[in-house]
Tab-separated table of C-alpha atoms in Angstrom:
chain	number	residue	atom	x	y	z
A	1	UNK	CA	0.014	0.032	-0.012
A	2	UNK	CA	1.341	3.431	-0.817
A	3	UNK	CA	3.054	4.936	2.223
A	4	UNK	CA	1.323	8.345	1.735
A	5	UNK	CA	-2.095	6.675	1.938
A	6	UNK	CA	-1.182	4.791	5.079
A	7	UNK	CA	0.144	8.054	6.684
A	8	UNK	CA	-3.042	9.841	5.646
A	9	UNK	CA	-5.276	7.108	7.230
A	10	UNK	CA	-3.137	7.307	10.460
A	11	UNK	CA	-3.736	11.152	10.423
A	12	UNK	CA	-7.531	10.618	10.074
A	13	UNK	CA	-7.573	8.156	13.000
A	14	UNK	CA	-5.376	10.218	15.232
A	15	UNK	CA	-7.589	13.329	14.349
A	16	UNK	CA	-10.681	11.622	15.725
A	17	UNK	CA	-12.267	11.245	12.270
A	18	UNK	CA	-12.115	7.418	12.475
A	19	UNK	CA	-12.737	5.173	15.540
A	20	UNK	CA	-9.758	3.952	17.659
A	21	UNK	CA	-7.823	1.137	16.123
A	22	UNK	CA	-7.984	-1.997	18.239
A	23	UNK	CA	-7.257	-4.963	15.964
A	24	UNK	CA	-4.364	-6.152	13.912
A	25	UNK	CA	-6.262	-5.544	10.612
A	26	UNK	CA	-7.510	-2.013	11.505
A	27	UNK	CA	-4.486	-0.120	9.989
A	28	UNK	CA	-4.871	-2.132	6.724
A	29	UNK	CA	-8.619	-1.241	6.417
A	30	UNK	CA	-7.747	2.401	7.176
A	31	UNK	CA	-5.125	2.341	4.555
A	32	UNK	CA	-7.524	0.981	1.927
A	33	UNK	CA	-10.135	3.608	2.967
A	34	UNK	CA	-7.542	6.454	2.709
A	35	UNK	CA	-6.279	5.269	-0.630
A	36	UNK	CA	-9.704	5.051	-2.143
A	37	UNK	CA	-10.664	8.358	-0.480
A	38	UNK	CA	-7.725	10.402	-1.769
A	39	UNK	CA	-7.993	8.893	-5.204
A	40	UNK	CA	-11.586	9.883	-5.300
A	41	UNK	CA	-10.789	13.353	-3.936
A	42	UNK	CA	-8.116	13.924	-6.522
A	43	UNK	CA	-10.373	12.688	-9.360
A	44	UNK	CA	-13.102	14.963	-8.171
A	45	UNK	CA	-10.816	17.924	-7.972
A	46	UNK	CA	-9.487	17.142	-11.434
A	47	UNK	CA	-13.027	16.939	-12.957
A	48	UNK	CA	-14.323	20.060	-11.242
A	49	UNK	CA	-11.123	21.985	-12.102
A	50	UNK	CA	-11.360	21.081	-15.799
A	51	UNK	CA	-15.002	21.844	-15.888
A	52	UNK	CA	-14.466	25.316	-14.437
A	53	UNK	CA	-11.556	25.818	-16.833
A	54	UNK	CA	-13.560	24.858	-19.885
A	55	UNK	CA	-16.619	26.931	-18.800
A	56	UNK	CA	-14.375	29.972	-18.491
A	57	UNK	CA	-12.085	29.297	-21.618
A	58	UNK	CA	-14.935	28.369	-23.984
A	59	UNK	CA	-17.729	30.622	-22.756
A	60	UNK	CA	-19.739	32.662	-25.256
A	61	UNK	CA	-18.327	36.180	-25.890
A	62	UNK	CA	-19.408	39.093	-28.007
A	63	UNK	CA	-16.272	38.496	-30.054
A	64	UNK	CA	-17.002	34.780	-30.413
A	65	UNK	CA	-20.789	33.981	-30.587
A	66	UNK	CA	-20.198	30.541	-32.091
A	67	UNK	CA	-18.258	27.583	-30.647
A	68	UNK	CA	-14.709	27.039	-31.788
A	69	UNK	CA	-14.238	24.151	-34.197
A	70	UNK	CA	-13.053	20.966	-32.241
A	71	UNK	CA	-12.323	17.313	-33.204
A	72	UNK	CA	-15.138	14.897	-32.645
A	73	UNK	CA	-12.838	11.915	-32.039
A	74	UNK	CA	-9.430	11.593	-30.451
A	75	UNK	CA	-8.300	7.911	-29.925
A	76	UNK	CA	-5.139	8.638	-27.793
A	77	UNK	CA	-7.106	10.907	-25.432
A	78	UNK	CA	-9.979	8.369	-25.134
A	79	UNK	CA	-7.608	5.568	-24.504
A	80	UNK	CA	-5.805	7.660	-21.738
A	81	UNK	CA	-9.045	8.619	-19.850
A	82	UNK	CA	-10.059	4.949	-19.890
A	83	UNK	CA	-6.671	3.482	-18.919
A	84	UNK	CA	-6.082	5.814	-15.974
A	85	UNK	CA	-9.440	4.925	-14.167
A	86	UNK	CA	-8.790	1.297	-14.941
A	87	UNK	CA	-5.355	1.353	-13.345
A	88	UNK	CA	-6.651	3.232	-10.321
A	89	UNK	CA	-9.590	0.730	-9.875
A	90	UNK	CA	-7.155	-2.231	-10.144
A	91	UNK	CA	-4.916	-0.610	-7.596
A	92	UNK	CA	-7.757	-0.265	-5.076
A	93	UNK	CA	-8.793	-3.880	-5.734
A	94	UNK	CA	-5.181	-5.023	-5.083
A	95	UNK	CA	-4.707	-3.244	-1.779
A	96	UNK	CA	-8.331	-4.180	-0.706
A	97	UNK	CA	-7.886	-7.863	-1.632
A	98	UNK	CA	-4.577	-7.945	0.298
A	99	UNK	CA	-6.296	-6.673	3.413
A	100	UNK	CA	-9.278	-8.912	3.019
A	101	UNK	CA	-7.103	-11.980	2.679
A	102	UNK	CA	-5.480	-11.012	5.928
A	103	UNK	CA	-8.911	-11.122	7.626
A	104	UNK	CA	-9.924	-14.485	6.221
A	105	UNK	CA	-6.807	-16.575	6.042
A	106	UNK	CA	-6.562	-19.705	8.206
A	107	UNK	CA	-4.174	-19.319	11.190
A	108	UNK	CA	-1.180	-21.584	11.760
A	109	UNK	CA	-1.384	-21.191	15.543
A	110	UNK	CA	-4.864	-22.918	15.653
A	111	UNK	CA	-4.539	-24.079	19.281
A	112	UNK	CA	-4.274	-20.448	20.399
A	113	UNK	CA	-7.443	-19.373	18.647
A	114	UNK	CA	-10.188	-18.385	21.040
A	115	UNK	CA	-13.532	-19.548	19.547
A	116	UNK	CA	-16.759	-17.768	20.311
A	117	UNK	CA	-20.215	-18.839	19.104
A	118	UNK	CA	-22.361	-15.756	18.467
A	119	UNK	CA	-26.167	-16.076	18.455
A	120	UNK	CA	-28.086	-13.150	17.066
A	121	UNK	CA	-31.880	-12.779	17.508
A	122	UNK	CA	-34.399	-9.964	17.717
A	123	UNK	CA	-32.928	-7.987	19.340
A	124	UNK	CA	-29.882	-9.069	21.231
A	125	UNK	CA	-26.469	-10.686	21.012
A	126	UNK	CA	-25.379	-13.728	22.925
A	127	UNK	CA	-21.731	-14.903	23.078
A	128	UNK	CA	-20.769	-18.429	24.093
A	129	UNK	CA	-17.032	-18.425	24.756
A	130	UNK	CA	-14.653	-21.400	24.883
A	131	UNK	CA	-15.291	-23.338	28.090
A	132	UNK	CA	-18.997	-22.623	28.131
A	133	UNK	CA	-18.992	-19.083	29.514
A	134	UNK	CA	-21.915	-17.201	28.042
A	135	UNK	CA	-22.438	-13.424	28.373
A	136	UNK	CA	-24.117	-10.522	26.545
A	137	UNK	CA	-20.551	-9.083	25.988
A	138	UNK	CA	-17.862	-10.394	23.682
A	139	UNK	CA	-14.730	-11.160	25.702
A	140	UNK	CA	-11.406	-11.476	23.968
A	141	UNK	CA	-7.734	-11.256	24.903
A	142	UNK	CA	-5.373	-8.697	23.533
A	143	UNK	CA	-2.800	-10.351	21.136
A	144	UNK	CA	-4.713	-13.683	21.043
A	145	UNK	CA	-6.395	-14.506	17.691
A	146	UNK	CA	-10.081	-15.282	17.860
A	147	UNK	CA	-12.722	-16.787	15.580
A	148	UNK	CA	-16.362	-15.839	15.884
A	149	UNK	CA	-18.899	-18.320	14.500
A	150	UNK	CA	-22.180	-16.500	13.923
A	151	UNK	CA	-25.749	-17.744	13.560
A	152	UNK	CA	-29.172	-16.094	13.636
A	153	UNK	CA	-32.407	-17.550	15.013
A	154	UNK	CA	-34.647	-15.258	12.869
A	155	UNK	CA	-33.501	-12.670	10.369
A	156	UNK	CA	-30.223	-11.351	8.939
A	157	UNK	CA	-28.255	-9.522	11.602
A	158	UNK	CA	-24.758	-7.942	11.186
A	159	UNK	CA	-22.106	-7.864	13.900
A	160	UNK	CA	-20.066	-4.587	13.552
A	161	UNK	CA	-17.165	-3.581	15.770
A	162	UNK	CA	-15.977	-0.146	14.500
A	163	UNK	CA	-12.767	-0.363	16.513
A	164	UNK	CA	-11.840	-3.646	14.898
A	165	UNK	CA	-12.890	-2.455	11.437
A	166	UNK	CA	-14.729	-5.707	11.003
A	167	UNK	CA	-18.341	-6.567	10.129
A	168	UNK	CA	-19.962	-10.000	9.508
A	169	UNK	CA	-23.585	-10.948	8.851
A	170	UNK	CA	-25.373	-13.512	10.859
A	171	UNK	CA	-27.621	-15.385	8.470
A	172	UNK	CA	-30.513	-17.760	9.383
A	173	UNK	CA	-29.903	-21.363	8.478
A	174	UNK	CA	-26.094	-21.122	8.070
A	175	UNK	CA	-22.853	-20.314	9.968
A	176	UNK	CA	-20.589	-17.410	9.148
A	177	UNK	CA	-17.182	-16.652	10.473
A	178	UNK	CA	-15.214	-13.548	11.436
A	179	UNK	CA	-11.507	-13.737	12.540
A	180	UNK	CA	-9.917	-10.992	14.551
A	181	UNK	CA	-6.805	-10.375	16.665
A	182	UNK	CA	-7.515	-7.580	19.106
A	183	UNK	CA	-4.421	-5.470	19.957
A	184	UNK	CA	-5.523	-2.945	22.598
A	185	UNK	CA	-7.228	-3.757	25.840
A	186	UNK	CA	-10.444	-1.928	26.483
A	187	UNK	CA	-14.173	-1.933	25.901
A	188	UNK	CA	-15.564	-1.278	22.475
A	189	UNK	CA	-19.080	-0.834	21.133
A	190	UNK	CA	-20.844	-3.583	19.115
A	191	UNK	CA	-23.744	-2.654	16.904
A	192	UNK	CA	-26.107	-4.419	14.410
A	193	UNK	CA	-25.314	-3.064	10.963
A	194	UNK	CA	-28.225	-4.727	9.228
A	195	UNK	CA	-31.800	-3.338	9.724
A	196	UNK	CA	-33.566	-6.172	11.523
A	197	UNK	CA	-36.862	-4.742	12.827
A	198	UNK	CA	-38.413	-2.215	15.139
A	199	UNK	CA	-35.865	-2.596	17.950
A	200	UNK	CA	-32.766	-2.596	15.582
A	201	UNK	CA	-31.305	0.531	17.101
A	202	UNK	CA	-31.308	-1.163	20.556
A	203	UNK	CA	-29.330	-4.208	19.429
A	204	UNK	CA	-26.044	-3.321	20.786
A	205	UNK	CA	-23.377	-4.917	22.979
A	206	UNK	CA	-19.800	-4.460	23.999
A	207	UNK	CA	-16.493	-6.134	23.089
A	208	UNK	CA	-14.329	-6.387	26.197
A	209	UNK	CA	-10.644	-6.937	25.440
A	210	UNK	CA	-8.696	-8.217	28.428
A	211	UNK	CA	-5.053	-7.187	28.775
A	212	UNK	CA	-3.899	-10.773	29.268
A	213	UNK	CA	-4.988	-14.402	29.447
A	214	UNK	CA	-5.074	-14.269	33.363
A	215	UNK	CA	-7.661	-11.440	33.313
A	216	UNK	CA	-9.741	-13.407	30.842
A	217	UNK	CA	-9.527	-16.586	32.905
A	218	UNK	CA	-10.530	-14.747	36.090
A	219	UNK	CA	-13.602	-13.444	34.299
A	220	UNK	CA	-14.500	-16.926	32.888
A	221	UNK	CA	-14.205	-18.383	36.402
A	222	UNK	CA	-16.831	-16.006	37.748
A	223	UNK	CA	-20.141	-17.886	38.370
A	224	UNK	CA	-23.603	-17.293	39.632
A	225	UNK	CA	-24.174	-20.591	41.432
A	226	UNK	CA	-25.364	-18.810	44.588
A	227	UNK	CA	-27.938	-16.769	42.787
A	228	UNK	CA	-31.611	-17.348	43.584
A	229	UNK	CA	-34.047	-18.380	40.906
A	230	UNK	CA	-35.465	-14.851	40.827
A	231	UNK	CA	-31.978	-13.362	40.430
A	232	UNK	CA	-31.272	-15.912	37.775
A	233	UNK	CA	-34.503	-15.221	36.016
A	234	UNK	CA	-33.726	-11.423	35.944
A	235	UNK	CA	-30.392	-12.194	34.380
A	236	UNK	CA	-31.913	-14.495	31.851
A	237	UNK	CA	-34.488	-11.698	31.082
A	238	UNK	CA	-31.666	-9.204	30.568
A	239	UNK	CA	-29.162	-11.430	28.748
A	240	UNK	CA	-31.337	-13.552	26.493
A	241	UNK	CA	-33.116	-10.592	24.792
A	242	UNK	CA	-36.411	-10.607	26.756
A	243	UNK	CA	-35.695	-6.983	27.825
A	244	UNK	CA	-35.867	-5.802	24.153
A	245	UNK	CA	-39.648	-6.472	24.037
A	246	UNK	CA	-41.135	-7.211	27.411
A	247	UNK	CA	-41.118	-4.384	29.865
A	248	UNK	CA	-41.257	-5.022	33.669
A	249	UNK	CA	-42.808	-1.686	34.607
A	250	UNK	CA	-46.047	-1.888	32.682
A	251	UNK	CA	-44.917	0.306	29.836
A	252	UNK	CA	-46.203	-0.818	26.294
A	253	UNK	CA	-43.917	-2.436	23.798
A	254	UNK	CA	-43.925	-4.903	20.970
A	255	UNK	CA	-44.815	-7.732	23.442
A	256	UNK	CA	-46.864	-8.065	26.570
A	257	UNK	CA	-45.257	-6.532	29.700
A	258	UNK	CA	-44.074	-9.000	32.333
A	259	UNK	CA	-45.510	-6.771	35.179
A	260	UNK	CA	-48.597	-8.551	36.318
A	261	UNK	CA	-48.516	-11.154	33.618
A	262	UNK	CA	-48.276	-14.191	35.822
A	263	UNK	CA	-51.619	-15.801	36.563
A	264	UNK	CA	-53.470	-13.587	34.193
A	265	UNK	CA	-55.826	-14.847	31.575
A	266	UNK	CA	-54.799	-13.603	28.116
A	267	UNK	CA	-56.912	-13.365	25.046
A	268	UNK	CA	-55.244	-14.814	22.049
A	269	UNK	CA	-55.341	-13.847	18.385
A	270	UNK	CA	-57.529	-16.921	17.445
A	271	UNK	CA	-60.179	-15.721	19.897
A	272	UNK	CA	-59.427	-18.326	22.640
A	273	UNK	CA	-57.986	-17.550	26.010
A	274	UNK	CA	-55.088	-19.008	28.117
A	275	UNK	CA	-53.904	-18.647	31.668
A	276	UNK	CA	-50.275	-17.671	32.095
A	277	UNK	CA	-48.833	-20.502	34.056
A	278	UNK	CA	-45.797	-22.735	33.865
A	279	UNK	CA	-47.026	-24.705	30.834
A	280	UNK	CA	-47.839	-21.590	28.858
A	281	UNK	CA	-44.501	-19.971	29.766
A	282	UNK	CA	-42.615	-23.140	28.625
A	283	UNK	CA	-44.641	-23.303	25.390
A	284	UNK	CA	-44.127	-19.597	24.619
A	285	UNK	CA	-40.311	-19.955	24.984
A	286	UNK	CA	-40.041	-23.044	22.876
A	287	UNK	CA	-42.802	-22.317	20.264
A	288	UNK	CA	-43.700	-18.554	20.519
A	289	UNK	CA	-46.040	-18.693	17.418
A	290	UNK	CA	-48.210	-21.440	18.900
A	291	UNK	CA	-50.421	-19.078	20.917
A	292	UNK	CA	-49.994	-15.289	20.181
A	293	UNK	CA	-51.572	-12.829	22.429
A	294	UNK	CA	-54.192	-10.561	20.792
A	295	UNK	CA	-52.995	-7.131	19.790
A	296	UNK	CA	-49.346	-8.224	19.231
A	297	UNK	CA	-47.440	-9.531	16.198
A	298	UNK	CA	-45.892	-12.952	15.891
A	299	UNK	CA	-42.272	-11.758	15.947
A	300	UNK	CA	-40.612	-13.649	18.851
A	301	UNK	CA	-38.150	-16.397	17.747
A	302	UNK	CA	-37.679	-19.580	19.775
A	303	UNK	CA	-35.331	-19.065	22.709
A	304	UNK	CA	-33.120	-22.067	23.607
A	305	UNK	CA	-33.007	-22.124	27.467
A	306	UNK	CA	-31.910	-24.721	29.786
A	307	UNK	CA	-34.335	-26.225	32.266
A	308	UNK	CA	-33.151	-24.106	35.234
A	309	UNK	CA	-33.349	-20.995	33.089
A	310	UNK	CA	-37.058	-21.747	32.242
A	311	UNK	CA	-37.690	-22.279	35.944
A	312	UNK	CA	-35.938	-19.006	36.696
A	313	UNK	CA	-38.162	-17.088	34.233
A	314	UNK	CA	-41.197	-18.547	35.852
A	315	UNK	CA	-39.914	-17.456	39.299
A	316	UNK	CA	-39.169	-13.938	37.875
A	317	UNK	CA	-42.660	-13.641	36.461
A	318	UNK	CA	-44.183	-14.730	39.850
A	319	UNK	CA	-42.044	-12.158	41.567
A	320	UNK	CA	-43.308	-9.457	39.128
A	321	UNK	CA	-46.958	-10.445	39.784
A	322	UNK	CA	-49.085	-7.515	40.651
A	323	UNK	CA	-50.330	-7.518	44.255
A	324	UNK	CA	-53.957	-8.647	44.691
C-alpha cells in the first residue's frame, strides 16, 4: 500500500475522524479507505477543475458567438482517460484484496485461537465463549487470535465492531465466521449493521478486550451458582433478549409486559384464552407462534433455554406479579 495513503489514514484516525484502532487488521482497512478516499478526492478535484476551466475558456463572448471548431474523435485521449481509471480501480482492488485475505486466512497457531459462538436474535447478541461461559458481551484477549462463529435465529443481523474495522452478517440457516486479533485492551461498542426490525437500534453490546489471559480466565471463572431463581430469572431476562420487547414496569412495547402477567388470563389472536402458568411460559419460550396474544405480532423467535433458566423465568414472573 502506498506510504502516503497509510500516513493519511493514520492522520484521520489520530484526528478523531475514525474510531480507535483496536485490531491487527484495522491499520490495513484504514489504509484502503484512505487510498480510495484520496484517489476519489483527486479525481473529483481534477474533474471540477477542468469543468471550471472549460466553462471560462470556452464561454460565449461578444467577439465569439459561435463555438470554436473541435475534433469529434481523439483515440489517444480516449484511451488515456479509460486507462487511468482502470489502473486506479485495479490498484484499489489490489490493496483491498490483500487486506481482505489477511482477515480471512486460516491461522497456523490454531491451538491459540479463542472460539466464540455468536447467536443473534431480535434484538440481542449472545456470546458463548470457549469453556461454556456465556455473556451478553464479547470477551477477547489482547494479542490472542479469535474466531467468531455467527448464527441467527430469525432474520439477517450484522455484527459490527468499528474499533476492529470488522463486520460480519449472521444469516438464518447457516454459519458465518469472522477472525480477529485484538491489539488494545479496552471496551468497544458492538452494533447491528443490518436493519432487523423495530428494535434494531437497541441491538447493541460491548467487546471487552482483556489485557492478558489471566484477566480473561478470572472473568471466565466467575459464576452465579449462589444466585436465587429470581436473580437468575432477571439475568436471563436481561441477557437472552427478553428485555428488548417485554417491559417489567407496565410500559407498552412490541410484546406483553411482564409486570402482572403471571396468573393472568390472556386473550389470544385466534379468539381463545389462556392462563399464564408454567405450561404456557414453557410453550411460549419453545414455540412462541403457537399461541400469540391478541394485539401483538408474531415476531418472537424460539429461545433456547436450559431447564433451570425456564424455571428461573417462571420465578421471575411470579416475583413481578401485581399484588392482589
